[in-house]
Amino acid sequence: MWPPRLVSESSAWNEHIPFAGWIIEATNPRVFVELGTHTGVSYFAFCEAVARLELGTECFAVDTWVGDEHSGLYGEDVYSAVAAMNTRFYESFSTLLRNTFDDAVRDFADGSIDLLHLDGLHTYEAVRHDFDTWLPKLSDRGVMLLHDTNERKRDFGVHIVMSELAERYPTFEFAHGHGLGIVGVGPNPPEPVAELTRLQSKADIVAVRELYAALGLRFALESELDVARRKLDAERREVEQLRHQSDSAKAEHARLRERADALESRAEQLRAEIRTLGDRNAARLGNLQELIENLEGDREELRRRTKSLEHELEQTLEARLSAEVATAHAFEERLAEAQNQLAAAERELSNLANRKSVRSALLLAKPARPVFRVVRS
């Protein structure tokens, strides 16, 4: 009857929360282990019972918190939420082991676990493997719980494993909430569990099943109601927001309509001004056209005069060029004559130089006269 700390709209374990409280009290486990915790609905139901009963139980949740083919894959936010819940309420006796089942089994001594909840991958091979792997870790008073024993869709095989275990161990099974099986794997299970598994009367079995189905249904319905309330509150907030947005939109529409009317009025004024300017500009346009035509005539006259001046300039330049060429020819003739005269003068000088050289040579070749000196004694 204890209210749970956590329920989830998507969790089938909501309907087994009351039984979690009973099995913790009935077994008073030294060590409790859950294989497959996901969002923590089942695990925290067990932890809440341990806390309320003030037991000395050590609780362990084993999961990779990444999902599998049955639960689906999920993000890091799931583990973060579970870790936050565990830290806030149960950290003194609860430990989260983020690991695979096969790796985590080495952390527990044989015969050390009194209560184990198996809720991992639900294929027959996976469930059988997990059961056989962890069985040596159960104590002589050990009890194992298997979830989804009444689920037969797809490749779920828990119901097959449960049938096989019922041939060897004392068992009890609930059909609601996808099914939950209780298996007394230890030779000396706690007496309340032994009494439950020894029930033979169909009426007694149905009474127990209906009792916990009704109690579980209450939590499931409360969870759905809580979800519905949250959705309703969210929808109300959304409606209020939409109403506010609608009011804002209406006000904006009115403002835009007023602005549009003002713009239309201004546009009409501009149209009238354009029509007036059009009438005025018609006369100005005619004057401008006449002025353009006059300018075109002046431009043609300038082109004609420019061509005439270019022709006259070309003829004048040719006459001056001819005169300059004649002058250049006369200068060249005078230059040639001067060059001839210069050459003749150079030849004359050369001849004179040659004659002077011959004379000088003759003077040098003439013998010297002897000089006689009279000496008086």
XYZ file of C-alpha atoms in Angstrom:
377
model
C 0.000 0.000 0.000
C 3.042 2.302 0.120
C 3.043 4.976 -2.588
C 6.063 4.465 -4.878
C 8.776 7.039 -5.442
C 8.672 6.424 -9.165
C 6.110 5.272 -11.697
C 6.334 5.454 -15.466
C 3.614 5.513 -18.057
C 5.562 3.076 -20.243
C 6.548 0.614 -17.487
C 4.647 -2.665 -17.066
C 6.219 -2.914 -13.616
C 3.784 -0.321 -12.238
C 1.352 -3.168 -11.596
C 3.888 -5.170 -9.531
C 4.965 -2.350 -7.188
C 2.771 -3.618 -4.274
C 4.286 -7.100 -4.559
C 7.812 -5.627 -4.464
C 7.044 -4.358 -0.972
C 5.704 -7.742 0.133
C 8.607 -9.816 -1.239
C 11.204 -7.543 0.430
C 9.448 -7.897 3.757
C 8.961 -11.668 3.256
C 12.591 -12.404 2.341
C 14.428 -9.689 4.341
C 17.386 -10.176 1.980
C 20.959 -9.494 2.968
C 21.739 -8.781 -0.691
C 19.254 -7.892 -3.415
C 20.302 -7.713 -7.078
C 18.312 -6.595 -10.118
C 19.477 -7.511 -13.625
C 17.991 -5.006 -16.053
C 16.895 -1.766 -14.408
C 16.132 0.580 -17.337
C 14.233 3.599 -15.891
C 14.270 2.188 -12.354
C 10.548 1.653 -11.662
C 11.011 -1.879 -10.331
C 14.390 -1.295 -8.680
C 13.291 1.763 -6.740
C 10.122 -0.055 -5.639
C 12.382 -2.651 -3.947
C 14.648 0.096 -2.557
C 11.652 2.015 -1.178
C 10.537 -1.093 0.705
C 14.042 -1.566 2.149
C 14.064 2.069 3.286
C 10.573 1.990 4.847
C 11.232 -1.322 6.620
C 14.648 -0.036 7.772
C 16.349 -3.252 6.719
C 20.083 -3.791 6.378
C 19.761 -4.952 2.785
C 22.458 -4.092 0.246
C 20.857 -3.369 -3.135
C 22.564 -3.559 -6.534
C 21.229 -2.592 -9.964
C 23.074 -4.075 -12.950
C 22.523 -2.579 -16.408
C 24.482 -1.071 -19.303
C 21.809 1.615 -19.663
C 22.034 1.585 -23.444
C 19.045 -0.718 -24.121
C 18.571 -3.873 -26.155
C 16.379 -5.209 -28.955
C 13.369 -5.606 -26.635
C 13.541 -2.430 -24.552
C 14.913 -0.428 -27.460
C 18.019 1.730 -27.429
C 17.978 4.909 -25.396
C 20.203 7.850 -24.535
C 22.377 8.871 -21.611
C 19.506 10.824 -20.093
C 17.923 7.570 -18.817
C 20.970 6.630 -16.758
C 21.378 10.213 -15.544
C 17.804 10.210 -14.201
C 18.267 6.838 -12.454
C 21.576 7.938 -10.927
C 20.030 11.183 -9.655
C 17.129 9.292 -8.052
C 19.485 6.787 -6.442
C 21.761 9.517 -5.073
C 18.868 11.489 -3.640
C 17.020 8.713 -1.790
C 18.927 5.401 -1.586
C 22.659 5.994 -1.917
C 23.391 4.722 1.608
C 22.521 1.138 0.677
C 22.077 1.107 -3.121
C 24.758 0.778 -5.808
C 24.400 1.104 -9.586
C 26.694 -1.256 -11.517
C 26.964 -0.095 -15.110
C 28.070 -3.335 -16.672
C 26.930 -6.407 -18.581
C 25.353 -9.250 -16.627
C 28.193 -11.634 -17.508
C 30.859 -9.205 -16.302
C 28.993 -8.125 -13.171
C 28.498 -11.708 -11.929
C 32.179 -11.816 -10.950
C 31.533 -9.073 -8.374
C 29.395 -11.388 -6.214
C 30.459 -14.370 -4.170
C 28.684 -17.677 -4.598
C 25.707 -18.053 -2.246
C 25.677 -14.336 -1.361
C 22.404 -13.171 -2.963
C 19.060 -13.770 -1.217
C 16.774 -12.088 -3.760
C 17.428 -11.591 -7.475
C 15.124 -9.950 -10.027
C 15.859 -11.065 -13.601
C 14.545 -8.595 -16.205
C 17.077 -8.435 -19.047
C 16.769 -9.482 -22.689
C 13.697 -11.723 -22.914
C 14.615 -14.275 -25.568
C 14.634 -17.869 -24.359
C 18.391 -18.214 -24.856
C 19.181 -14.965 -23.005
C 16.889 -15.716 -20.045
C 18.132 -19.286 -19.682
C 21.737 -18.119 -19.882
C 21.215 -15.414 -17.238
C 19.410 -17.819 -14.915
C 22.102 -20.501 -15.174
C 24.949 -17.947 -14.874
C 23.611 -16.299 -11.728
C 22.095 -19.358 -10.029
C 25.327 -20.212 -8.127
C 25.273 -16.720 -6.606
C 21.910 -17.401 -4.871
C 21.988 -18.416 -1.208
C 20.270 -21.457 0.292
C 17.280 -19.203 1.002
C 17.508 -17.564 -2.398
C 14.457 -16.418 -4.363
C 14.497 -15.388 -8.017
C 11.883 -13.198 -9.753
C 11.352 -13.347 -13.548
C 9.395 -10.595 -15.271
C 7.327 -10.952 -18.499
C 6.388 -14.583 -17.878
C 2.976 -13.929 -19.502
C 4.370 -12.228 -22.612
C 4.314 -14.328 -25.781
C 4.803 -11.804 -28.573
C 7.726 -11.912 -30.975
C 10.639 -13.980 -29.624
C 9.905 -13.590 -25.910
C 10.836 -16.847 -24.177
C 10.487 -16.132 -20.445
C 7.304 -18.204 -20.253
C 9.178 -21.225 -21.618
C 11.941 -20.848 -19.025
C 9.296 -20.444 -16.300
C 7.628 -23.677 -17.366
C 10.953 -25.507 -17.215
C 11.762 -24.088 -13.761
C 8.327 -25.054 -12.413
C 9.264 -28.701 -12.982
C 12.278 -28.357 -10.671
C 11.574 -25.555 -8.176
C 8.569 -24.343 -6.133
C 7.026 -21.444 -8.077
C 4.162 -18.979 -8.121
C 3.162 -16.785 -11.044
C 1.140 -13.605 -11.484
C -0.536 -13.121 -14.841
C -1.098 -9.343 -14.710
C 1.489 -6.746 -15.729
C 2.896 -9.060 -18.455
C 3.454 -11.718 -15.807
C 5.823 -12.114 -12.845
C 7.235 -15.449 -11.743
C 8.500 -16.289 -8.225
C 10.975 -19.178 -8.023
C 12.310 -20.591 -4.736
C 15.712 -21.673 -6.037
C 17.263 -22.138 -2.577
C 16.596 -25.311 -0.601
C 15.422 -23.251 2.381
C 13.346 -20.357 1.029
C 11.774 -17.921 3.538
C 8.574 -19.321 4.987
C 6.199 -16.669 3.530
C 7.569 -17.439 0.046
C 7.338 -21.169 0.703
C 3.689 -20.765 1.743
C 2.970 -18.785 -1.430
C 4.542 -21.417 -3.671
C 2.720 -24.246 -1.832
C -0.767 -22.873 -2.557
C -2.852 -25.596 -4.176
C -6.415 -24.307 -3.927
C -7.456 -22.588 -7.126
C -9.576 -20.188 -5.109
C -6.581 -19.200 -2.945
C -4.350 -18.763 -5.984
C -6.970 -16.632 -7.747
C -7.542 -14.565 -4.590
C -3.838 -13.732 -4.259
C -3.531 -12.964 -7.953
C -6.627 -10.752 -7.959
C -5.520 -8.943 -4.810
C -2.123 -7.933 -6.233
C -3.587 -7.277 -9.668
C -6.078 -4.859 -8.076
C -3.399 -3.194 -5.949
C -1.093 -2.940 -8.948
C -3.865 -1.630 -11.146
C -4.381 1.192 -8.670
C -0.778 2.323 -9.099
C -0.974 1.872 -12.861
C -4.173 3.924 -13.046
C -2.734 6.552 -10.716
C 0.295 6.718 -13.003
C -1.913 7.086 -16.067
C -4.021 9.679 -14.257
C -0.917 11.595 -13.263
C 0.318 11.489 -16.852
C -3.107 12.595 -18.075
C -3.091 15.482 -15.594
C 0.342 16.568 -16.749
C -0.758 16.350 -20.360
C -3.914 18.302 -19.553
C -1.895 20.959 -17.729
C 0.478 21.112 -20.684
C -2.442 21.419 -23.093
C -4.006 24.141 -20.941
C -0.741 26.042 -20.937
C -0.527 25.572 -24.678
C -4.116 26.790 -25.131
C -3.388 29.803 -22.953
C -0.273 30.497 -24.943
C -2.204 30.130 -28.193
C -4.905 32.461 -26.840
C -2.256 35.003 -25.944
C -0.686 34.603 -29.366
C -4.127 35.007 -30.944
C -4.762 38.230 -29.036
C -1.351 39.511 -30.019
C -1.998 38.509 -33.617
C -5.345 40.315 -33.627
C -3.753 43.463 -32.230
C -0.991 43.217 -34.784
C -3.557 42.676 -37.537
C -5.454 45.797 -36.465
C -2.240 47.795 -36.406
C -1.270 46.533 -39.839
C -4.768 47.234 -41.169
C -4.533 50.827 -39.896
C -1.087 51.134 -41.439
C -2.373 49.692 -44.719
C -5.224 52.213 -44.815
C -2.767 55.061 -44.215
C -0.521 53.773 -46.964
C -3.450 53.456 -49.364
C -4.449 57.066 -48.636
C -0.903 58.226 -49.254
C -0.770 56.190 -52.447
C -3.902 57.900 -53.754
C -2.320 61.297 -53.031
C 0.770 60.298 -54.939
C -1.341 59.077 -57.861
C -3.052 62.501 -58.011
C 0.299 64.274 -57.908
C 1.611 62.034 -60.667
C -1.369 62.848 -62.853
C -0.849 66.607 -62.251
C 2.860 66.328 -62.957
C 2.053 64.377 -66.094
C -0.051 67.233 -67.465
C 2.650 69.771 -66.623
C 5.433 67.688 -67.982
C 3.677 67.117 -71.323
C 4.388 70.756 -72.372
C 7.898 70.584 -70.951
C 8.464 67.390 -72.847
C 7.549 69.096 -76.158
C 9.959 71.969 -75.462
C 12.680 69.553 -74.571
C 12.100 67.607 -77.768
C 12.436 70.805 -79.831
C 15.608 71.739 -77.987
C 17.013 68.293 -78.622
C 16.299 68.592 -82.350
C 18.048 71.996 -82.449
C 21.024 70.583 -80.644
C 21.158 67.709 -83.114
C 21.285 70.277 -85.983
C 24.056 72.220 -84.285
C 25.975 69.009 -83.762
C 25.774 68.147 -87.468
C 26.982 71.665 -88.406
C 29.930 71.297 -86.046
C 30.796 67.954 -87.598
C 30.748 69.505 -91.108
C 32.933 72.465 -90.092
C 35.312 70.170 -88.262
C 35.791 68.065 -91.389
C 36.407 71.217 -93.477
C 39.003 72.515 -91.043
C 40.699 69.139 -90.977
C 40.920 69.183 -94.803
C 42.346 72.720 -94.871
C 44.842 71.863 -92.157
C 45.914 68.748 -94.059
C 46.563 70.791 -97.252
C 48.500 73.489 -95.334
C 50.656 70.892 -93.657
C 51.440 69.260 -97.016
C 52.550 72.621 -98.527
C 54.774 73.368 -95.547
C 56.184 69.860 -95.676
C 57.095 70.271 -99.404
C 58.894 73.587 -98.710
C 60.797 72.059 -95.834
C 61.829 69.112 -98.012
C 63.144 71.518 -100.749
C 65.094 73.503 -98.176
C 66.566 70.302 -96.805
C 67.699 69.241 -100.329
C 69.398 72.640 -100.900
C 71.141 72.370 -97.568
C 72.322 68.873 -98.394
C 73.787 70.119 -101.726
C 75.604 72.975 -99.971
C 76.898 70.556 -97.387
C 78.215 68.213 -100.054
C 80.021 71.125 -101.807
C 81.569 72.244 -98.513
C 82.699 68.702 -97.838
C 84.391 68.575 -101.288
C 86.181 71.877 -100.629
C 87.301 70.640 -97.244
C 88.670 67.457 -98.792
C 90.655 69.528 -101.377
C 92.090 71.717 -98.665
C 93.098 68.680 -96.669
C 94.902 67.292 -99.708
C 96.765 70.571 -100.215
C 97.865 70.633 -96.630
C 99.016 67.087 -96.916
C 101.174 67.967 -99.948
C 102.717 70.921 -98.145
C 103.507 68.755 -95.182
C 105.215 66.239 -97.418
C 107.476 68.902 -99.087
C 108.550 70.300 -95.723
C 109.502 66.859 -94.547
C 111.806 66.296 -97.601
C 113.589 69.613 -97.053
C 114.180 68.870 -93.457
C 115.706 65.545 -94.389
C 118.131 67.172 -96.834
C 119.320 69.653 -94.290
C 120.071 66.940 -91.849
C 122.109 64.910 -94.435
C 124.560 67.845 -95.446
C 128.182 67.408 -93.885
C 129.337 69.977 -91.376
C 132.117 72.394 -92.243
C 135.412 72.026 -90.219
C 136.342 74.869 -87.878
C 139.869 76.049 -87.832
C 141.320 77.917 -84.932
C 144.508 80.082 -85.264
C 146.736 79.858 -82.316
C 149.256 82.605 -81.914
C 152.515 81.765 -80.205
